[in-house]
Amino acid sequence: MTELTMKNRLRRCYNRMIPYFFVSPFFAFFLVFGAFPIFFALYLSFHSWNGIATSPMVYIGWENYTYTLTDPMFWQALKNTVVMAIVSGVPQHILGLFFAFILNLGFVRLKNFFKATLFLPYITSTVAVSMVFAIFYGYPFGFANYLAVSLDKIPFFHAIFSLFNLEIPLKWLASPPLMIPTISTQIIWRWTGWNTILYLAGLQTIPQELYEAARVDGAKWHQVFFKITLPSLRPVMQFAITMSVIGGLQIFNEPFIMVGKNGGTGRAAYTLAMYLYQTGFEWGYFGGAAAISYIVFVLIFIASMISRRVLRSDEGVS
Amino acid sequence: MRKLGLVLLVLLLVGSVCLEAAPKTKIVVGCYPALDEAYAAVLPEFYKKYPNIEVEIKSLGFDDHHSTLVTALAAGQGAPDVAAVEIAYVAQFVTEGGLVDLLKPPYNAGRYRHGIAPYTWAQGSSDDGRLIAMPADIAPGCAFYRRDVFEANGIKIEDIKTMEDLYQAGLKISKDLDGDGKNDTWLVSDAGNIAWMIIRSSPELYFDKNGNCVVDSERFRLAFEWAKKFQDAGIAAGIGAWSNEWYVAFQTGTVAYEPCGAWLGGHLKNWMAPDTAGKWGVAEWPALKAGEPRMAGYWGGTFLAIPEQSKNKEAAWAFIEFICTNTDVQVKNFETADCFPAWMEAWNHKIFEEKMDFFAGQQARLLWIDIAKRVPEVITNKFDSVANAAVSAELSAVLNEGKAVDRALRDAKTQIERRTRRR
């Protein structure tokens, strides 16, 4: 009798444990590759360490944070990053919505082909793409300059170019006012497809009855768009925009490859992620780099909270 | 039958034990192209000398190789036994630790000191006198010029003795061919190279012997001012290195004078502009001012180092010694991948007297040797990479944004000093 209950108990215990056993690989990997680096970076951010395993870490309190927050390069990088995030982020969503809207219309043929084409940039290697873009924007013989030179021969465009004081051929990647927009075109090119797919998925969840009812009531297309489509898309937009904010504050590959590790002319395209990389891996201030990563984390946290709040309060108004 | 099986098993066991008695030490050599080719070419010779060492050459892209090395040193494992380090990265490793001091036993690299080009020995040494990276190849700085363009403009390369002469030649060579008010042929590809030419031939780099930042010195001011003067006069094309435009400029001769390292000759000949053979010449840099000797500087160079975490340091040293201090090997590396020997004895080899067709029969290698002998010895400072980043950024601001030179140098110094003060 007692033996049986004992067995039962063991079996019950075993049965209870078995799910944990099955999920344990994830947690093991997460602890080693996810949680540990996160907490180690926090610990590291209060130390001075040159990144060599054998050399000691020295506790220095908040020094890394005060240094970073009083460093002009940090503020310059922050400004560049925010500008680049906006310049590259906003068009992604406008274009994404536009393409999604068109793809969602009943009469478009070859939908899957267009979807695949729009999404292709997202899965292409950034490094390879950045090289192609660098050639495209080459000075003075790149394709973009070929276009600019041709346009410059037309008096109307020539007047526009001279109005903005632009010297043709343009130094797309060396003239500071042009650098961020130029690099942003690549980021837009890459992420528009991703946003299109998100918005398309959102559009497909909107019940057709709403549109039919609107048609019966005689609503204009813009009323349909702003009163039905956009409000119904709000949850998707909230997600897509938050992802853009997070991605935008971490921009690294595109400027790094197109203008180099120093951020190009006068560091005009120097981003926070590049500042972090250079501080740690090039100058050997790993504690400082860890502090930057936590500052960037806080910035991303605040920015995504704001974007969520903004989109949510809109919902209340409508 | 069973007995036979048992006997065979015993024989097998004994055999394997015997084989293991002379185990091979395996070392990993981490490098980047084209060093991989150069080292692979001399491996058969190495195996003849060290049959018990097995070498695996791991090659990564230039930047990837160096950032992987930094990561491996930070992690405490994963670094190769022999790590190639390019001059631009040497400073980063010099005083930080993580690489062994090659002057200590069992390496005793000090005995080779007099065999190695002196300036490059200094570059591999820290300011406290350790040798953390053994010079493997060097890159004497020179200028590649288009003989045809110079001739067409009636300029003789011998007449370019000072920066002023170079500037005047630039004014003659740079022309607006299609009449749109902008030049279509230029003297140099990038005005920044004019500044680097002056900076890299300086007796001090970014810091003096006492570690004081000297980027606001007269030398730096002249470097920036000359670069700006070239830029403003429209005799610099504003073309970045390693861009398509750069190659096209070399192919078409729209750029007539390119300050660079000796290695550029190999690239020009092999893939950048092979059709221009015979049109090129190699020249020394001019003097900064009249009456001064001509400038001599470096433009690249490779070092070999042993990470402290390596478990096969002696075998790694055997490899480094083999590559760096052996005339035949150094010459072979030079033939394979244009790795100009840092080992001075190799300079006596007849290959250096060869008349080079690509340079219209010029004995360019003798000139490079001559330049290498005159490059000033500059002590490496651990903040060189910090300083380099600041100076590059400010130089580009001067050239492309019109920032005032004095202000740029002051800003560079402030940035550098701010970083060197921190812990």
XYZ file of C-alpha atoms in Angstrom:
741
model
C 0.000 0.000 0.000
C 2.592 2.490 1.087
C 4.868 1.327 -1.667
C 2.183 2.066 -4.217
C 1.600 5.604 -2.994
C 5.316 6.124 -2.967
C 5.454 5.030 -6.569
C 2.495 7.212 -7.404
C 4.102 10.157 -5.766
C 7.306 9.634 -7.657
C 5.446 9.306 -10.894
C 3.460 12.453 -10.198
C 6.629 14.296 -9.373
C 8.228 12.978 -12.537
C 5.205 13.982 -14.591
C 5.326 17.429 -13.131
C 9.020 17.808 -13.833
C 9.009 16.555 -17.386
C 7.729 19.807 -19.018
C 10.471 21.759 -17.270
C 12.976 19.323 -18.626
C 11.725 19.933 -22.146
C 11.858 23.707 -21.899
C 15.215 23.714 -20.100
C 17.402 23.930 -23.255
C 15.920 27.327 -24.046
C 16.520 28.604 -20.535
C 20.022 27.229 -20.452
C 20.844 29.049 -23.682
C 18.992 32.149 -22.591
C 20.879 32.279 -19.289
C 24.235 31.918 -20.984
C 23.712 34.034 -24.108
C 20.873 36.333 -23.047
C 20.640 37.022 -19.351
C 24.317 36.751 -18.449
C 25.583 39.354 -20.962
C 22.797 41.739 -19.946
C 23.693 41.639 -16.273
C 27.406 41.403 -16.898
C 27.222 44.565 -19.033
C 25.458 46.340 -16.168
C 28.175 45.205 -13.756
C 30.844 46.142 -16.288
C 29.427 49.631 -16.775
C 30.558 50.544 -13.251
C 34.104 49.350 -13.895
C 37.124 50.339 -15.863
C 38.292 47.446 -18.009
C 40.456 47.411 -21.128
C 38.899 44.299 -22.599
C 41.806 41.951 -22.012
C 40.710 38.861 -20.089
C 43.751 38.832 -17.829
C 43.707 42.479 -16.819
C 41.762 43.521 -13.741
C 38.455 45.350 -13.605
C 38.528 48.396 -11.384
C 35.360 49.659 -9.738
C 34.860 53.331 -10.612
C 31.237 53.954 -9.685
C 29.277 56.212 -12.004
C 32.334 57.577 -13.804
C 31.534 55.851 -17.106
C 28.060 57.331 -17.078
C 29.147 60.844 -16.181
C 31.915 60.660 -18.771
C 29.528 59.578 -21.520
C 26.853 62.107 -20.646
C 29.379 64.937 -20.643
C 31.100 63.794 -23.838
C 30.342 66.075 -26.824
C 30.764 63.074 -29.127
C 27.926 61.299 -27.350
C 25.583 64.225 -27.910
C 26.641 64.541 -31.508
C 26.028 60.817 -32.022
C 22.680 61.065 -30.266
C 21.617 63.966 -32.461
C 22.713 62.144 -35.633
C 20.960 58.975 -34.542
C 17.681 60.713 -33.780
C 17.768 62.628 -37.074
C 18.638 59.474 -38.992
C 15.925 57.510 -37.200
C 13.314 60.099 -38.167
C 14.532 60.688 -41.722
C 14.731 56.967 -42.378
C 11.788 55.941 -40.205
C 8.885 58.138 -41.285
C 9.030 57.374 -45.049
C 9.149 53.627 -44.297
C 5.705 53.830 -42.759
C 4.166 56.150 -45.310
C 5.466 53.982 -48.161
C 4.635 50.769 -46.290
C 1.045 51.877 -45.748
C 0.774 52.985 -49.351
C 2.079 49.707 -50.792
C -0.008 47.651 -48.372
C -3.100 49.594 -49.334
C -2.484 48.981 -53.028
C -1.646 45.312 -52.555
C -4.836 44.910 -50.574
C -6.991 46.215 -53.414
C -8.950 43.485 -55.129
C -7.822 44.039 -58.691
C -4.009 43.864 -58.227
C -2.492 40.896 -60.037
C 0.773 39.112 -59.195
C 0.316 39.979 -55.525
C 2.758 37.373 -54.302
C 5.375 38.539 -56.742
C 5.114 42.121 -55.497
C 5.071 40.996 -51.880
C 8.220 38.967 -52.443
C 9.888 41.833 -54.300
C 9.109 44.303 -51.546
C 10.317 41.922 -48.885
C 13.504 40.890 -50.670
C 15.626 43.839 -49.435
C 14.882 42.808 -45.872
C 16.532 39.407 -46.244
C 19.480 40.636 -48.308
C 22.871 40.998 -46.612
C 23.285 44.582 -45.385
C 26.984 44.515 -46.081
C 26.576 43.532 -49.720
C 23.788 46.052 -50.176
C 25.752 48.867 -48.562
C 28.553 48.240 -51.007
C 26.181 48.459 -53.948
C 24.739 51.677 -52.529
C 28.233 53.064 -52.023
C 28.913 52.467 -55.714
C 25.542 53.954 -56.631
C 26.359 57.125 -54.710
C 29.974 57.195 -55.897
C 31.708 60.528 -56.362
C 31.996 61.821 -59.039
C 30.949 59.019 -61.424
C 28.254 57.077 -59.536
C 24.828 56.503 -61.033
C 23.169 58.997 -58.688
C 25.597 61.632 -59.910
C 25.010 60.642 -63.507
C 21.353 61.487 -62.886
C 22.219 64.698 -61.069
C 24.537 65.841 -63.855
C 21.892 65.081 -66.491
C 19.222 66.935 -64.537
C 21.556 69.853 -64.006
C 21.527 70.472 -67.759
C 17.815 71.218 -67.608
C 17.380 74.882 -66.581
C 14.553 74.164 -64.118
C 16.565 71.655 -62.119
C 19.691 73.737 -62.461
C 17.799 76.584 -60.778
C 16.741 74.258 -57.955
C 20.262 72.966 -57.478
C 21.682 76.464 -57.325
C 18.884 77.554 -54.999
C 20.096 74.989 -52.460
C 23.682 75.840 -53.243
C 24.382 72.298 -54.403
C 27.536 71.675 -56.373
C 27.050 69.054 -59.074
C 28.336 66.301 -59.028
C 27.179 65.851 -55.454
C 29.347 64.413 -52.725
C 26.562 62.182 -51.475
C 28.679 60.509 -48.831
C 31.141 63.275 -48.013
C 29.081 66.439 -47.789
C 27.535 66.629 -44.291
C 24.002 67.854 -45.152
C 23.597 65.052 -47.714
C 25.037 62.170 -45.704
C 22.116 61.328 -43.440
C 19.475 61.504 -46.213
C 21.709 59.411 -48.489
C 22.272 56.715 -45.899
C 18.597 56.845 -44.980
C 17.556 55.901 -48.502
C 19.219 52.561 -47.956
C 17.491 52.030 -44.614
C 14.143 52.989 -46.150
C 14.765 50.660 -49.073
C 15.500 47.857 -46.659
C 12.612 48.265 -44.210
C 9.718 49.395 -46.397
C 8.932 45.804 -47.398
C 8.903 44.673 -43.793
C 6.403 47.391 -42.871
C 4.330 46.692 -45.986
C 3.901 43.075 -44.910
C 2.941 44.151 -41.379
C 0.388 46.651 -42.640
C -0.933 44.219 -45.210
C -1.549 41.667 -42.488
C -3.320 44.386 -40.506
C -5.463 45.454 -43.469
C -6.571 41.900 -44.055
C -8.012 41.673 -40.551
C -10.384 44.644 -41.135
C -13.881 43.220 -41.716
C -15.226 43.927 -45.191
C -18.608 44.793 -43.647
C -17.191 48.073 -42.389
C -16.232 49.107 -45.920
C -19.573 47.955 -47.281
C -21.435 49.924 -44.651
C -19.332 52.983 -45.474
C -20.113 52.589 -49.154
C -23.838 52.325 -48.395
C -23.576 55.515 -46.354
C -21.868 57.226 -49.263
C -18.469 57.841 -47.621
C -15.671 59.346 -49.724
C -12.418 57.341 -50.151
C -10.461 59.627 -47.823
C -13.170 59.311 -45.202
C -12.929 55.520 -45.559
C -9.168 55.694 -45.206
C -9.008 58.025 -42.227
C -12.130 56.843 -40.379
C -11.962 53.094 -40.973
C -8.601 51.925 -42.271
C -6.236 53.946 -40.090
C -8.085 53.463 -36.772
C -8.397 49.723 -37.415
C -4.698 49.550 -38.152
C -3.712 51.253 -34.911
C -2.534 48.116 -33.080
C -0.369 47.143 -36.061
C 0.961 50.682 -36.364
C 1.785 50.724 -32.717
C 3.866 47.598 -33.135
C 5.492 48.674 -36.413
C 6.394 52.138 -35.172
C 7.775 50.849 -31.883
C 9.946 48.415 -33.814
C 11.153 51.290 -36.017
C 12.005 53.376 -32.979
C 14.004 50.528 -31.484
C 15.733 49.807 -34.796
C 16.306 53.483 -35.516
C 18.223 54.062 -32.298
C 20.474 51.108 -33.079
C 21.442 52.006 -36.658
C 24.954 50.762 -37.266
C 25.654 48.754 -40.416
C 24.603 51.216 -43.066
C 26.575 54.289 -41.932
C 29.496 52.127 -40.773
C 29.964 50.629 -44.210
C 29.023 53.630 -46.328
C 31.066 56.343 -44.592
C 33.484 54.400 -42.377
C 33.985 53.869 -38.680
C 34.569 57.560 -37.928
C 31.180 58.552 -39.291
C 32.491 60.416 -42.334
C 33.063 64.159 -42.750
C 33.056 65.814 -39.338
C 31.346 62.672 -37.984
C 28.100 63.802 -39.635
C 26.797 60.229 -39.816
C 28.243 58.964 -36.542
C 25.552 57.024 -34.664
C 25.254 55.894 -31.062
C 25.926 52.293 -32.025
C 29.115 53.344 -33.818
C 30.160 55.380 -30.779
C 29.589 52.310 -28.626
C 31.550 50.092 -31.000
C 34.487 52.451 -31.251
C 34.642 53.090 -27.511
C 34.759 49.384 -26.739
C 36.421 47.591 -29.573
C 38.737 50.234 -30.914
C 39.706 52.293 -27.901
C 39.441 49.502 -25.361
C 37.077 51.183 -22.875
C 34.799 48.214 -22.347
C 33.295 49.640 -19.174
C 32.509 52.859 -21.012
C 30.968 50.924 -23.890
C 28.792 48.983 -21.443
C 27.625 52.266 -19.911
C 26.766 53.588 -23.390
C 24.761 50.449 -24.073
C 22.736 51.031 -20.908
C 22.190 54.670 -21.772
C 20.997 53.628 -25.240
C 18.760 51.053 -23.584
C 17.157 53.717 -21.399
C 16.693 55.993 -24.426
C 15.047 53.203 -26.402
C 12.851 52.371 -23.439
C 11.677 55.977 -23.082
C 11.215 56.452 -26.840
C 9.155 53.306 -27.243
C 7.043 54.208 -24.200
C 6.362 57.603 -25.759
C 5.455 56.104 -29.128
C 3.088 53.663 -27.427
C 1.508 56.386 -25.350
C 1.033 58.684 -28.328
C -0.663 56.018 -30.404
C -2.803 54.900 -27.499
C -4.089 58.376 -26.600
C -5.074 58.871 -30.245
C -7.240 55.844 -29.901
C -9.052 57.426 -26.970
C -9.725 60.581 -29.014
C -11.232 58.723 -31.947
C 40.529 -17.214 -33.704
C 39.756 -15.391 -30.540
C 43.425 -15.297 -29.661
C 44.315 -13.799 -32.990
C 41.739 -11.051 -32.428
C 43.194 -10.326 -29.019
C 46.707 -10.137 -30.408
C 45.581 -7.759 -33.131
C 43.854 -5.575 -30.558
C 46.974 -5.422 -28.425
C 49.079 -4.599 -31.466
C 46.687 -1.864 -32.397
C 46.784 -0.360 -28.937
C 50.564 -0.492 -28.756
C 50.775 0.985 -32.226
C 48.544 3.914 -31.422
C 50.439 4.651 -28.223
C 53.699 4.649 -30.180
C 52.244 7.045 -32.731
C 51.104 9.350 -30.015
C 54.559 9.411 -28.554
C 55.508 12.004 -31.151
C 52.414 14.211 -31.247
C 52.187 17.125 -33.610
C 51.685 20.563 -32.157
C 49.013 22.389 -34.044
C 49.079 26.157 -34.254
C 46.542 28.493 -35.765
C 47.778 31.534 -37.674
C 45.126 34.261 -37.879
C 45.600 36.703 -40.738
C 43.928 38.535 -43.610
C 44.354 38.540 -47.383
C 46.838 38.516 -49.093
C 48.998 37.363 -46.141
C 47.254 33.992 -46.270
C 48.643 33.422 -49.753
C 52.088 34.568 -48.754
C 52.233 32.267 -45.713
C 50.698 29.286 -47.496
C 53.432 29.595 -50.105
C 56.204 29.091 -47.544
C 54.529 26.351 -45.480
C 56.282 23.440 -47.275
C 59.616 24.979 -46.245
C 58.362 25.425 -42.709
C 57.305 21.786 -42.451
C 60.758 20.702 -43.620
C 62.280 22.596 -40.734
C 59.604 21.813 -38.132
C 58.010 18.460 -38.997
C 56.264 18.325 -35.632
C 54.326 21.531 -36.014
C 51.119 21.656 -37.971
C 49.942 25.071 -39.153
C 46.394 26.076 -39.875
C 46.017 29.434 -41.611
C 42.760 31.158 -40.762
C 42.089 34.165 -42.920
C 39.316 36.716 -42.417
C 38.505 40.052 -44.019
C 40.838 42.866 -42.972
C 38.527 44.578 -40.461
C 36.853 41.365 -39.337
C 40.175 39.789 -38.524
C 41.112 42.616 -36.185
C 37.759 42.935 -34.443
C 37.634 39.155 -33.963
C 41.057 39.355 -32.381
C 39.914 42.065 -29.950
C 36.893 39.974 -29.006
C 38.972 36.845 -28.524
C 41.438 38.686 -26.299
C 38.541 40.039 -24.232
C 36.932 36.637 -23.927
C 40.199 35.039 -22.869
C 39.928 32.344 -25.500
C 39.519 31.804 -29.193
C 42.523 33.831 -30.323
C 44.912 32.260 -32.816
C 48.418 31.221 -31.697
C 49.950 33.666 -34.136
C 47.989 36.837 -34.857
C 48.762 39.179 -37.715
C 48.265 42.812 -36.738
C 48.289 45.648 -39.244
C 50.032 48.902 -38.357
C 46.741 50.786 -37.960
C 45.798 48.368 -35.176
C 49.163 47.896 -33.504
C 48.718 50.893 -31.233
C 45.500 49.459 -29.919
C 47.257 46.356 -28.651
C 50.562 47.839 -27.658
C 50.152 48.790 -24.034
C 46.932 47.006 -23.266
C 48.310 43.553 -22.601
C 46.895 40.376 -24.044
C 49.909 39.862 -26.271
C 53.188 38.468 -24.959
C 56.382 40.493 -24.720
C 58.571 38.939 -27.379
C 61.766 40.273 -25.793
C 61.399 37.846 -22.882
C 62.587 34.243 -22.900
C 61.978 31.851 -24.550
C 61.476 34.163 -27.515
C 64.349 36.587 -26.959
C 63.388 38.558 -30.043
C 65.926 41.202 -29.014
C 68.645 39.315 -30.837
C 66.957 40.155 -34.151
C 66.629 43.823 -33.449
C 69.469 44.879 -35.686
C 68.125 42.831 -38.569
C 64.764 44.560 -38.684
C 64.029 47.967 -40.234
C 64.447 50.247 -37.195
C 61.324 52.357 -37.558
C 59.068 49.350 -37.702
C 60.709 47.824 -34.621
C 59.770 51.001 -32.795
C 56.203 50.721 -34.043
C 55.873 47.226 -32.596
C 57.294 48.348 -29.239
C 55.405 49.890 -26.373
C 56.509 53.096 -24.692
C 57.719 51.015 -21.716
C 60.056 49.009 -23.936
C 58.210 45.776 -24.603
C 58.025 44.282 -28.092
C 54.485 43.063 -28.492
C 54.461 42.540 -32.241
C 57.258 41.362 -34.506
C 57.543 43.290 -37.785
C 56.852 40.950 -40.702
C 56.475 43.259 -43.634
C 56.708 47.006 -44.138
C 55.241 49.510 -46.550
C 57.573 52.381 -47.359
C 55.519 55.405 -48.382
C 56.118 56.730 -51.885
C 54.202 58.398 -54.670
C 52.983 56.656 -57.798
C 52.868 59.075 -60.695
C 51.759 58.886 -64.306
C 54.784 59.420 -66.524
C 52.613 60.175 -69.558
C 50.594 62.884 -67.798
C 53.682 64.496 -66.310
C 55.395 64.494 -69.683
C 52.366 65.912 -71.499
C 52.413 68.839 -69.077
C 56.126 69.334 -69.394
C 56.838 68.492 -65.767
C 59.845 66.496 -64.675
C 59.430 64.445 -61.524
C 62.986 65.357 -60.475
C 61.944 68.985 -60.310
C 59.351 68.293 -57.651
C 61.517 68.792 -54.612
C 59.223 70.550 -52.148
C 55.539 70.695 -51.332
C 55.418 74.020 -53.133
C 56.798 72.384 -56.304
C 54.179 69.662 -56.024
C 51.472 72.251 -55.625
C 52.653 74.171 -58.685
C 52.764 70.953 -60.713
C 49.210 70.256 -59.538
C 48.031 73.597 -60.860
C 49.467 72.719 -64.278
C 48.135 69.172 -64.397
C 44.612 69.818 -63.113
C 42.443 70.944 -66.004
C 38.876 71.660 -66.889
C 38.544 69.751 -70.152
C 34.827 70.078 -70.861
C 34.531 73.729 -69.927
C 31.957 73.377 -67.159
C 34.038 75.349 -64.703
C 35.252 72.300 -62.792
C 38.409 70.301 -63.189
C 38.255 66.887 -64.830
C 41.861 65.881 -64.284
C 43.609 66.256 -60.982
C 46.966 65.861 -59.351
C 45.831 63.692 -56.403
C 42.763 61.617 -55.672
C 42.213 62.883 -52.142
C 43.629 65.970 -50.468
C 43.608 64.058 -47.175
C 46.538 61.996 -48.475
C 48.627 65.155 -48.643
C 48.080 65.630 -44.915
C 48.786 61.974 -44.107
C 51.996 62.120 -46.111
C 53.237 64.932 -43.884
C 51.931 63.376 -40.660
C 53.366 59.913 -41.283
C 56.810 61.213 -42.055
C 56.917 63.228 -38.849
C 59.518 62.448 -36.174
C 56.606 62.356 -33.715
C 53.171 60.964 -34.371
C 50.283 62.108 -32.185
C 52.175 62.072 -28.903
C 55.675 63.050 -27.868
C 58.000 60.887 -25.785
C 56.357 62.009 -22.566
C 52.890 61.147 -23.813
C 51.812 64.732 -24.441
C 49.412 65.191 -27.313
C 51.112 67.132 -30.124
C 48.348 67.325 -32.724
C 48.342 71.111 -32.512
C 52.039 71.257 -33.400
C 53.488 73.126 -36.357
C 53.782 69.858 -38.281
C 50.077 69.077 -38.001
C 49.146 72.640 -38.832
C 51.245 72.472 -42.001
C 49.772 69.083 -42.878
C 46.227 70.361 -42.565
C 46.996 73.627 -44.335
C 48.657 71.966 -47.291
C 45.757 69.543 -47.650
C 43.328 72.442 -47.553
C 45.374 74.373 -50.106
C 45.288 71.402 -52.495
C 41.566 70.996 -51.962
C 40.748 74.663 -52.452
C 42.832 74.899 -55.617
C 40.772 72.091 -57.172
C 43.796 69.865 -57.722
C 42.418 67.063 -55.523
C 39.601 64.990 -56.983
C 37.884 64.196 -53.684
C 37.804 60.507 -54.594
C 37.970 58.076 -51.688
C 40.362 55.113 -51.640
C 38.964 51.694 -52.587
C 36.042 53.207 -54.491
C 35.194 52.468 -58.110
C 36.166 56.007 -58.988
C 39.595 55.423 -57.517
C 40.259 52.504 -59.869
C 38.848 54.366 -62.849
C 41.082 57.342 -62.092
C 44.125 55.060 -62.201
C 42.970 53.403 -65.407
C 42.283 56.643 -67.235
C 45.064 58.784 -65.782
C 42.702 61.468 -64.502
C 44.690 61.343 -61.261
C 48.394 61.722 -61.851
C 50.057 61.447 -58.424
C 49.044 59.125 -55.615
C 50.891 59.084 -52.281
C 50.591 55.539 -50.922
C 52.505 52.484 -49.714
C 54.763 50.389 -51.932
C 52.048 47.729 -51.967
C 49.825 49.815 -54.232
C 52.137 48.917 -57.134
C 51.120 45.259 -56.890
C 47.427 46.130 -56.840
C 47.791 48.503 -59.805
C 49.601 45.895 -61.795
C 47.411 42.929 -60.904
C 43.876 44.209 -61.006
C 43.319 47.952 -60.648
C 44.904 49.152 -63.853
C 46.856 46.346 -65.565
C 46.521 48.060 -68.957
C 48.508 51.058 -67.782
C 51.772 49.090 -67.521
C 54.786 51.182 -68.389
C 53.006 54.473 -67.777
C 53.758 54.610 -64.064
C 56.712 55.765 -62.093
C 57.605 55.689 -58.414
C 58.923 58.786 -56.672
C 59.999 59.900 -53.241
C 57.791 62.330 -51.431
C 58.883 65.957 -51.663
C 60.407 67.899 -48.798
C 58.036 69.769 -46.541
C 60.026 72.983 -46.944
C 62.883 74.039 -49.185
C 66.235 73.072 -47.696
C 64.827 70.185 -45.672
C 65.415 66.540 -46.602
C 62.623 64.802 -48.456
C 59.854 63.328 -46.334
C 59.955 59.581 -45.695
C 57.082 57.790 -44.032
C 55.196 54.526 -43.826
C 51.860 53.586 -45.369
C 50.909 50.179 -43.975
C 52.873 47.221 -42.629
C 52.198 43.945 -40.858
C 53.284 42.576 -37.493
C 52.993 39.110 -35.974
C 52.094 38.659 -32.313
C 51.429 35.837 -29.850
C 48.302 36.170 -27.674
C 48.952 35.367 -24.013
C 46.160 32.819 -24.068
C 47.956 30.672 -26.676
C 48.851 27.201 -25.417
C 51.527 26.641 -28.036
C 53.606 29.755 -27.644
C 56.913 28.120 -28.544
C 55.581 26.651 -31.763
C 53.969 30.020 -32.511
C 57.318 31.733 -31.988
C 58.971 29.199 -34.288
C 56.543 30.259 -36.993
C 57.082 33.978 -36.384
C 60.844 33.538 -36.357
C 60.591 31.578 -39.598
C 58.498 34.255 -41.333
C 60.242 37.351 -40.012
C 63.920 36.517 -39.790
C 64.590 34.388 -42.807
C 65.787 35.979 -46.021
C 64.439 33.308 -48.372
C 61.034 33.313 -46.734
C 60.807 37.095 -46.751
C 61.748 37.214 -50.424
C 59.236 34.497 -51.229
C 56.494 36.421 -49.388
C 57.450 39.497 -51.349
C 57.184 37.585 -54.625
C 53.851 35.997 -53.689
C 51.943 38.897 -52.224
C 54.078 42.060 -52.335
C 54.891 41.833 -48.620
C 57.900 44.141 -48.567
C 60.487 42.584 -46.215
C 60.986 44.076 -42.791
C 64.074 41.843 -42.511
C 66.837 44.037 -43.887
C 69.140 41.246 -45.030
C 66.492 40.327 -47.604
C 67.026 43.694 -49.253
C 70.349 42.453 -50.608
C 68.584 39.855 -52.698
C 68.905 40.383 -56.433
C 65.131 40.623 -56.811
C 65.353 44.163 -55.441
C 67.574 45.281 -58.282
C 65.100 44.107 -60.877
C 63.982 46.658 -63.426
C 60.231 46.726 -63.240
C 58.327 46.813 -66.516
C 55.221 48.209 -64.911
C 57.245 51.261 -63.895
C 58.900 51.633 -67.311
C 62.035 49.795 -66.257
C 62.587 51.768 -63.050
C 64.364 50.017 -60.187
C 61.547 50.985 -57.866
C 62.422 48.478 -55.146
C 65.793 50.086 -54.547
C 63.999 53.364 -54.029
C 61.662 51.743 -51.504
C 64.626 50.356 -49.588
C 66.176 53.774 -49.563
C 62.951 55.284 -48.219
C 62.536 52.534 -45.599
C 65.960 53.402 -44.234
C 64.938 56.989 -43.685
C 61.528 56.584 -42.048
C 61.806 58.156 -38.596
C 61.499 55.936 -35.522
C 58.344 56.848 -33.674
C 57.318 55.306 -30.387
C 53.820 53.893 -30.426
C 51.409 55.282 -27.893
C 48.438 53.322 -26.668
C 46.161 56.227 -27.495
C 47.258 56.395 -31.143
C 43.982 54.888 -32.360
C 41.990 57.421 -30.317
C 44.093 60.217 -31.796
C 43.833 58.827 -35.292
C 40.038 58.838 -35.120
C 39.967 62.439 -33.881
C 42.482 63.697 -36.453
C 40.711 61.901 -39.338
C 37.363 63.368 -38.370
C 38.758 66.882 -38.048
C 40.724 66.616 -41.284
C 37.577 65.654 -43.183
C 35.753 68.587 -41.568
C 38.492 70.959 -42.763
C 38.416 69.583 -46.305
C 34.689 69.137 -46.831
C 33.066 71.578 -44.449
C 35.558 74.400 -44.586
C 36.314 74.247 -40.863
C 39.224 76.483 -39.887
C 42.501 74.600 -39.438
C 43.381 76.053 -36.031
C 39.963 75.337 -34.681
C 40.012 71.760 -36.072
C 43.371 70.995 -34.469
C 42.282 72.492 -31.181
C 39.111 70.390 -31.258
C 41.088 67.275 -32.109
C 43.420 67.921 -29.188
C 40.523 68.492 -26.803
C 38.895 65.246 -27.880
C 42.117 63.287 -27.552
C 43.042 64.739 -24.179
C 39.581 64.091 -22.885
C 39.858 60.448 -23.811
C 43.431 59.933 -22.648
C 42.568 61.281 -19.196
C 39.839 58.748 -18.610
C 40.310 55.447 -16.912
